[in-house]
XYZ file of C-alpha atoms in Angstrom:
292
model
C -15.568 8.758 -10.632
C -12.136 10.176 -9.771
C -12.159 8.214 -6.509
C -13.005 5.008 -8.378
C -10.166 5.652 -10.829
C -7.808 6.160 -7.893
C -9.074 2.919 -6.328
C -8.501 0.936 -9.527
C -5.041 2.472 -9.937
C -4.007 1.393 -6.441
C -5.506 -2.071 -6.885
C -3.855 -2.748 -10.247
C -0.459 -1.064 -9.830
C 0.190 -2.258 -6.297
C -0.857 -5.736 -7.378
C 2.348 -5.826 -9.423
C 4.709 -4.380 -6.835
C 5.356 -7.587 -4.851
C 7.010 -9.013 -7.942
C 8.875 -5.749 -8.616
C 10.174 -5.630 -5.036
C 11.453 -9.191 -5.371
C 13.307 -8.221 -8.543
C 14.786 -5.120 -6.927
C 16.053 -7.153 -3.983
C 18.327 -9.072 -6.350
C 20.641 -6.022 -6.249
C 19.430 -3.624 -3.541
C 19.090 -4.015 0.203
C 15.646 -3.155 1.627
C 16.676 0.316 2.800
C 18.883 0.772 -0.253
C 15.759 0.249 -2.345
C 13.784 2.649 -0.125
C 16.489 5.281 -0.614
C 16.711 4.834 -4.399
C 12.985 4.484 -5.025
C 11.782 7.411 -2.965
C 14.657 9.746 -3.818
C 13.649 9.533 -7.475
C 9.913 9.554 -6.741
C 10.052 12.552 -4.386
C 11.983 14.641 -6.898
C 9.457 13.756 -9.596
C 6.455 14.541 -7.388
C 7.861 17.822 -6.061
C 8.986 18.857 -9.544
C 5.547 18.169 -11.010
C 4.008 20.057 -8.110
C 6.127 23.111 -8.887
C 5.279 22.916 -12.598
C 1.594 22.888 -11.678
C 2.142 25.777 -9.221
C 0.611 23.760 -6.414
C 0.069 25.272 -2.992
C 2.464 24.316 -0.205
C 0.896 22.793 2.913
C 0.648 24.962 6.056
C 3.786 24.798 8.179
C 1.908 23.205 11.062
C 0.959 20.273 8.787
C 4.416 19.601 7.331
C 5.385 17.651 10.449
C 2.296 15.469 10.101
C 3.127 14.809 6.435
C 6.591 13.705 7.520
C 5.074 11.387 10.135
C 2.855 9.799 7.472
C 5.805 9.380 5.104
C 7.941 7.844 7.835
C 5.239 5.383 8.918
C 3.925 4.299 5.510
C 7.056 4.406 3.370
C 10.063 4.557 5.666
C 8.779 1.851 8.009
C 5.881 -0.249 6.671
C 7.158 -0.456 3.084
C 10.679 -1.239 4.280
C 9.386 -4.010 6.567
C 7.608 -5.699 3.664
C 10.709 -5.392 1.480
C 12.878 -6.923 4.200
C 10.384 -9.721 4.830
C 10.434 -10.700 1.150
C 14.085 -11.643 1.586
C 12.969 -14.558 3.758
C 9.368 -15.538 2.952
C 7.264 -16.150 -0.116
C 5.429 -13.310 -1.786
C 2.232 -15.305 -1.175
C 2.587 -15.023 2.587
C 3.506 -11.348 2.220
C 0.337 -10.777 0.185
C -1.859 -12.550 2.743
C -0.608 -10.519 5.697
C -0.514 -7.234 3.759
C -4.220 -7.836 3.136
C -4.796 -7.137 6.842
C -4.818 -3.413 5.983
C -8.620 -3.082 5.667
C -9.120 -4.963 8.933
C -6.739 -2.651 10.800
C -8.333 0.412 9.190
C -11.749 -0.796 10.334
C -10.516 -1.479 13.879
C -8.755 1.873 14.259
C -11.719 3.836 12.893
C -14.627 1.799 14.284
C -15.481 4.354 17.002
C -16.266 7.036 14.398
C -17.047 4.939 11.326
C -18.841 1.743 12.416
C -18.597 -0.945 9.782
C -21.723 -2.956 10.501
C -22.246 -6.719 10.422
C -22.235 -6.979 6.620
C -19.022 -4.952 6.390
C -17.200 -7.148 8.936
C -18.361 -10.300 7.135
C -17.029 -8.794 3.905
C -13.620 -7.991 5.399
C -13.181 -11.455 6.907
C -14.422 -13.127 3.734
C -11.935 -11.095 1.699
C -9.038 -12.222 3.877
C -10.177 -15.830 3.459
C -10.302 -15.349 -0.311
C -6.754 -13.986 -0.370
C -5.570 -17.036 1.579
C -7.262 -19.375 -0.921
C -5.804 -17.445 -3.857
C -2.137 -17.164 -2.919
C -1.389 -19.656 -0.156
C 1.479 -21.917 -1.274
C 0.599 -25.516 -2.097
C 4.086 -26.916 -1.677
C 4.616 -26.022 1.965
C 5.025 -22.704 3.723
C 8.389 -21.241 4.724
C 8.038 -19.289 7.953
C 10.759 -16.952 9.181
C 10.003 -15.636 12.664
C 11.340 -12.122 12.184
C 9.675 -11.737 8.799
C 6.353 -12.968 10.173
C 6.532 -10.299 12.895
C 7.452 -7.667 10.283
C 4.507 -8.637 8.056
C 2.104 -8.440 10.981
C 3.445 -5.037 12.042
C 3.596 -3.540 8.523
C -0.182 -3.312 7.781
C -0.836 -2.093 11.334
C 1.686 0.739 10.917
C 0.407 1.504 7.414
C -3.184 1.780 8.636
C -2.301 3.959 11.605
C -0.264 6.297 9.405
C -3.079 6.522 6.850
C -5.585 7.588 9.498
C -3.072 10.046 10.992
C -2.844 11.803 7.635
C -6.615 11.722 7.185
C -7.062 13.403 10.558
C -4.270 15.981 10.622
C -3.443 16.898 6.995
C -6.010 19.096 5.235
C -3.992 21.737 3.368
C -1.532 21.727 0.507
C -1.901 20.005 -2.866
C -1.654 16.346 -3.731
C 1.701 16.002 -5.507
C 3.474 18.428 -3.184
C 2.182 16.637 -0.096
C 3.105 13.255 -1.561
C 6.558 14.590 -2.472
C 7.180 15.658 1.134
C 6.124 12.235 2.393
C 8.371 10.414 -0.083
C 11.290 12.771 0.596
C 10.982 11.850 4.278
C 11.192 8.160 3.381
C 14.194 8.838 1.125
C 16.061 10.539 3.976
C 15.256 7.591 6.258
C 16.539 5.177 3.635
C 19.725 7.163 3.065
C 20.359 7.318 6.812
C 19.566 3.678 7.651
C 20.963 1.842 4.613
C 24.613 2.215 5.728
C 23.625 0.870 9.159
C 21.644 -2.120 7.838
C 23.928 -3.766 5.302
C 24.613 -0.937 2.863
C 22.768 0.023 -0.304
C 23.508 -3.022 -2.459
C 23.332 -6.792 -2.005
C 25.048 -7.539 -5.300
C 25.843 -6.113 -8.723
C 23.186 -3.775 -10.104
C 21.446 -5.666 -12.885
C 19.231 -4.100 -15.576
C 16.338 -6.164 -14.207
C 16.730 -4.792 -10.667
C 17.287 -1.256 -11.907
C 14.174 -1.452 -14.073
C 12.174 -2.777 -11.116
C 13.220 0.128 -8.899
C 12.426 2.594 -11.693
C 8.981 1.006 -12.049
C 8.428 1.202 -8.285
C 9.468 4.869 -8.257
C 7.333 6.009 -11.184
C 4.262 3.781 -11.029
C 4.278 2.298 -7.538
C 5.140 5.607 -5.852
C 4.340 8.742 -7.886
C 1.221 7.332 -9.551
C -0.241 4.769 -7.148
C 0.805 6.384 -3.854
C -0.645 9.710 -5.008
C -3.869 7.888 -5.885
C -3.850 6.223 -2.460
C -3.429 9.514 -0.566
C -6.274 11.021 -2.594
C -8.456 7.986 -1.928
C -7.746 8.099 1.801
C -9.317 11.557 1.858
C -12.242 10.691 -0.401
C -13.541 7.410 1.043
C -14.177 5.958 4.514
C -11.213 3.856 5.730
C -12.677 0.335 5.518
C -14.159 0.894 2.058
C -10.897 2.335 0.753
C -8.800 -0.434 2.329
C -10.394 -3.204 0.269
C -7.833 -2.427 -2.456
C -5.519 -4.735 -0.466
C -7.750 -7.702 -1.325
C -7.538 -6.920 -5.035
C -3.720 -6.631 -5.106
C -3.054 -10.399 -4.931
C -5.884 -11.023 -7.383
C -4.151 -8.724 -9.879
C -0.804 -10.369 -9.132
C -2.224 -13.812 -9.953
C -3.797 -12.543 -13.184
C -0.511 -10.926 -14.248
C 1.365 -14.126 -13.462
C -1.091 -16.113 -15.561
C -1.125 -13.741 -18.534
C 2.557 -12.746 -18.616
C 4.458 -15.570 -16.913
C 2.039 -18.346 -17.930
C 1.660 -19.516 -14.342
C -0.936 -22.127 -13.387
C -4.572 -21.022 -13.284
C -7.097 -23.560 -12.052
C -10.097 -24.142 -9.767
C -8.364 -22.788 -6.656
C -7.537 -19.493 -8.378
C -11.087 -19.177 -9.686
C -12.542 -19.873 -6.222
C -10.210 -17.376 -4.535
C -11.062 -14.632 -7.022
C -14.795 -15.267 -6.668
C -14.582 -15.058 -2.863
C -12.524 -11.840 -3.007
C -14.901 -10.141 -5.433
C -17.893 -11.133 -3.303
C -16.163 -9.745 -0.219
C -15.316 -6.440 -1.898
C -18.922 -6.167 -3.059
C -20.184 -6.672 0.506
C -18.045 -3.802 1.787
C -18.423 -1.476 -1.192
C -22.152 -1.902 -1.684
C -23.306 -1.421 1.903
C -26.145 1.093 2.426
C -25.010 4.677 1.948
C -25.704 5.471 5.592
C -23.064 2.908 6.561
C -20.539 4.412 4.143
C -20.889 8.001 5.253
C -17.723 9.972 5.798
C -17.105 10.783 9.426
C -16.703 14.463 10.378
C -13.146 15.666 10.814
C -12.149 16.661 14.313
C -11.445 20.338 14.907
């Protein structure tokens, strides 16, 4: 049940972060937002870890935690933020949904997905395309397209690196170390990549970064790291198909955006795809043994 709660948290909260990132970019540069977001989030996570008297990870695993933080947050997250300066959030959502496919590819030797699982993953990607693909033409920026292809690959590799090499420590403390690593990267690279700000800091942008720090990072990223340990990679990665579904629902309910047959079809395809992957026979969902 705790794993399912973590899964729903990641699916719902991260479904709203594309919009929040776009708002934050009104004032912050991509690495300026990385620095601000993860500086606040790491202090919160580490502080909560100390209040709960959590165990520190073994010294030989701290380096691996820093690698995971650098790959997932300092690199992949920053690439998506930068790409959203040049392309629609719909295209960003489609390519970010490649995460479960990359997780399945990287882990297929030890955790074979099976025919039904592969059909589910491909069907889910098709459903995301139906759901969020722009109807009024697609703006393609070459560098952003490359960044959006690289981002889910890097994210998936970093996730599996943590699953393989990090076994000690407690959740919030480990997450705090990962986010502190990203904050240092942001603080170091922001001055070299256009500074920290793109314009005046507006209440809207500041609120978006605060939301990303508290909910997108401390809450949802902690849930994601827990889930990566609890579930096989391909099953866990299907959250990426639900993110755009949540984004469309939020846009319909809050922003009164259009909701018609295409949205209904896309959601139905996505839910069917997630069901195919999640409801495979238990033997196909078994957790692979950790290497010594």
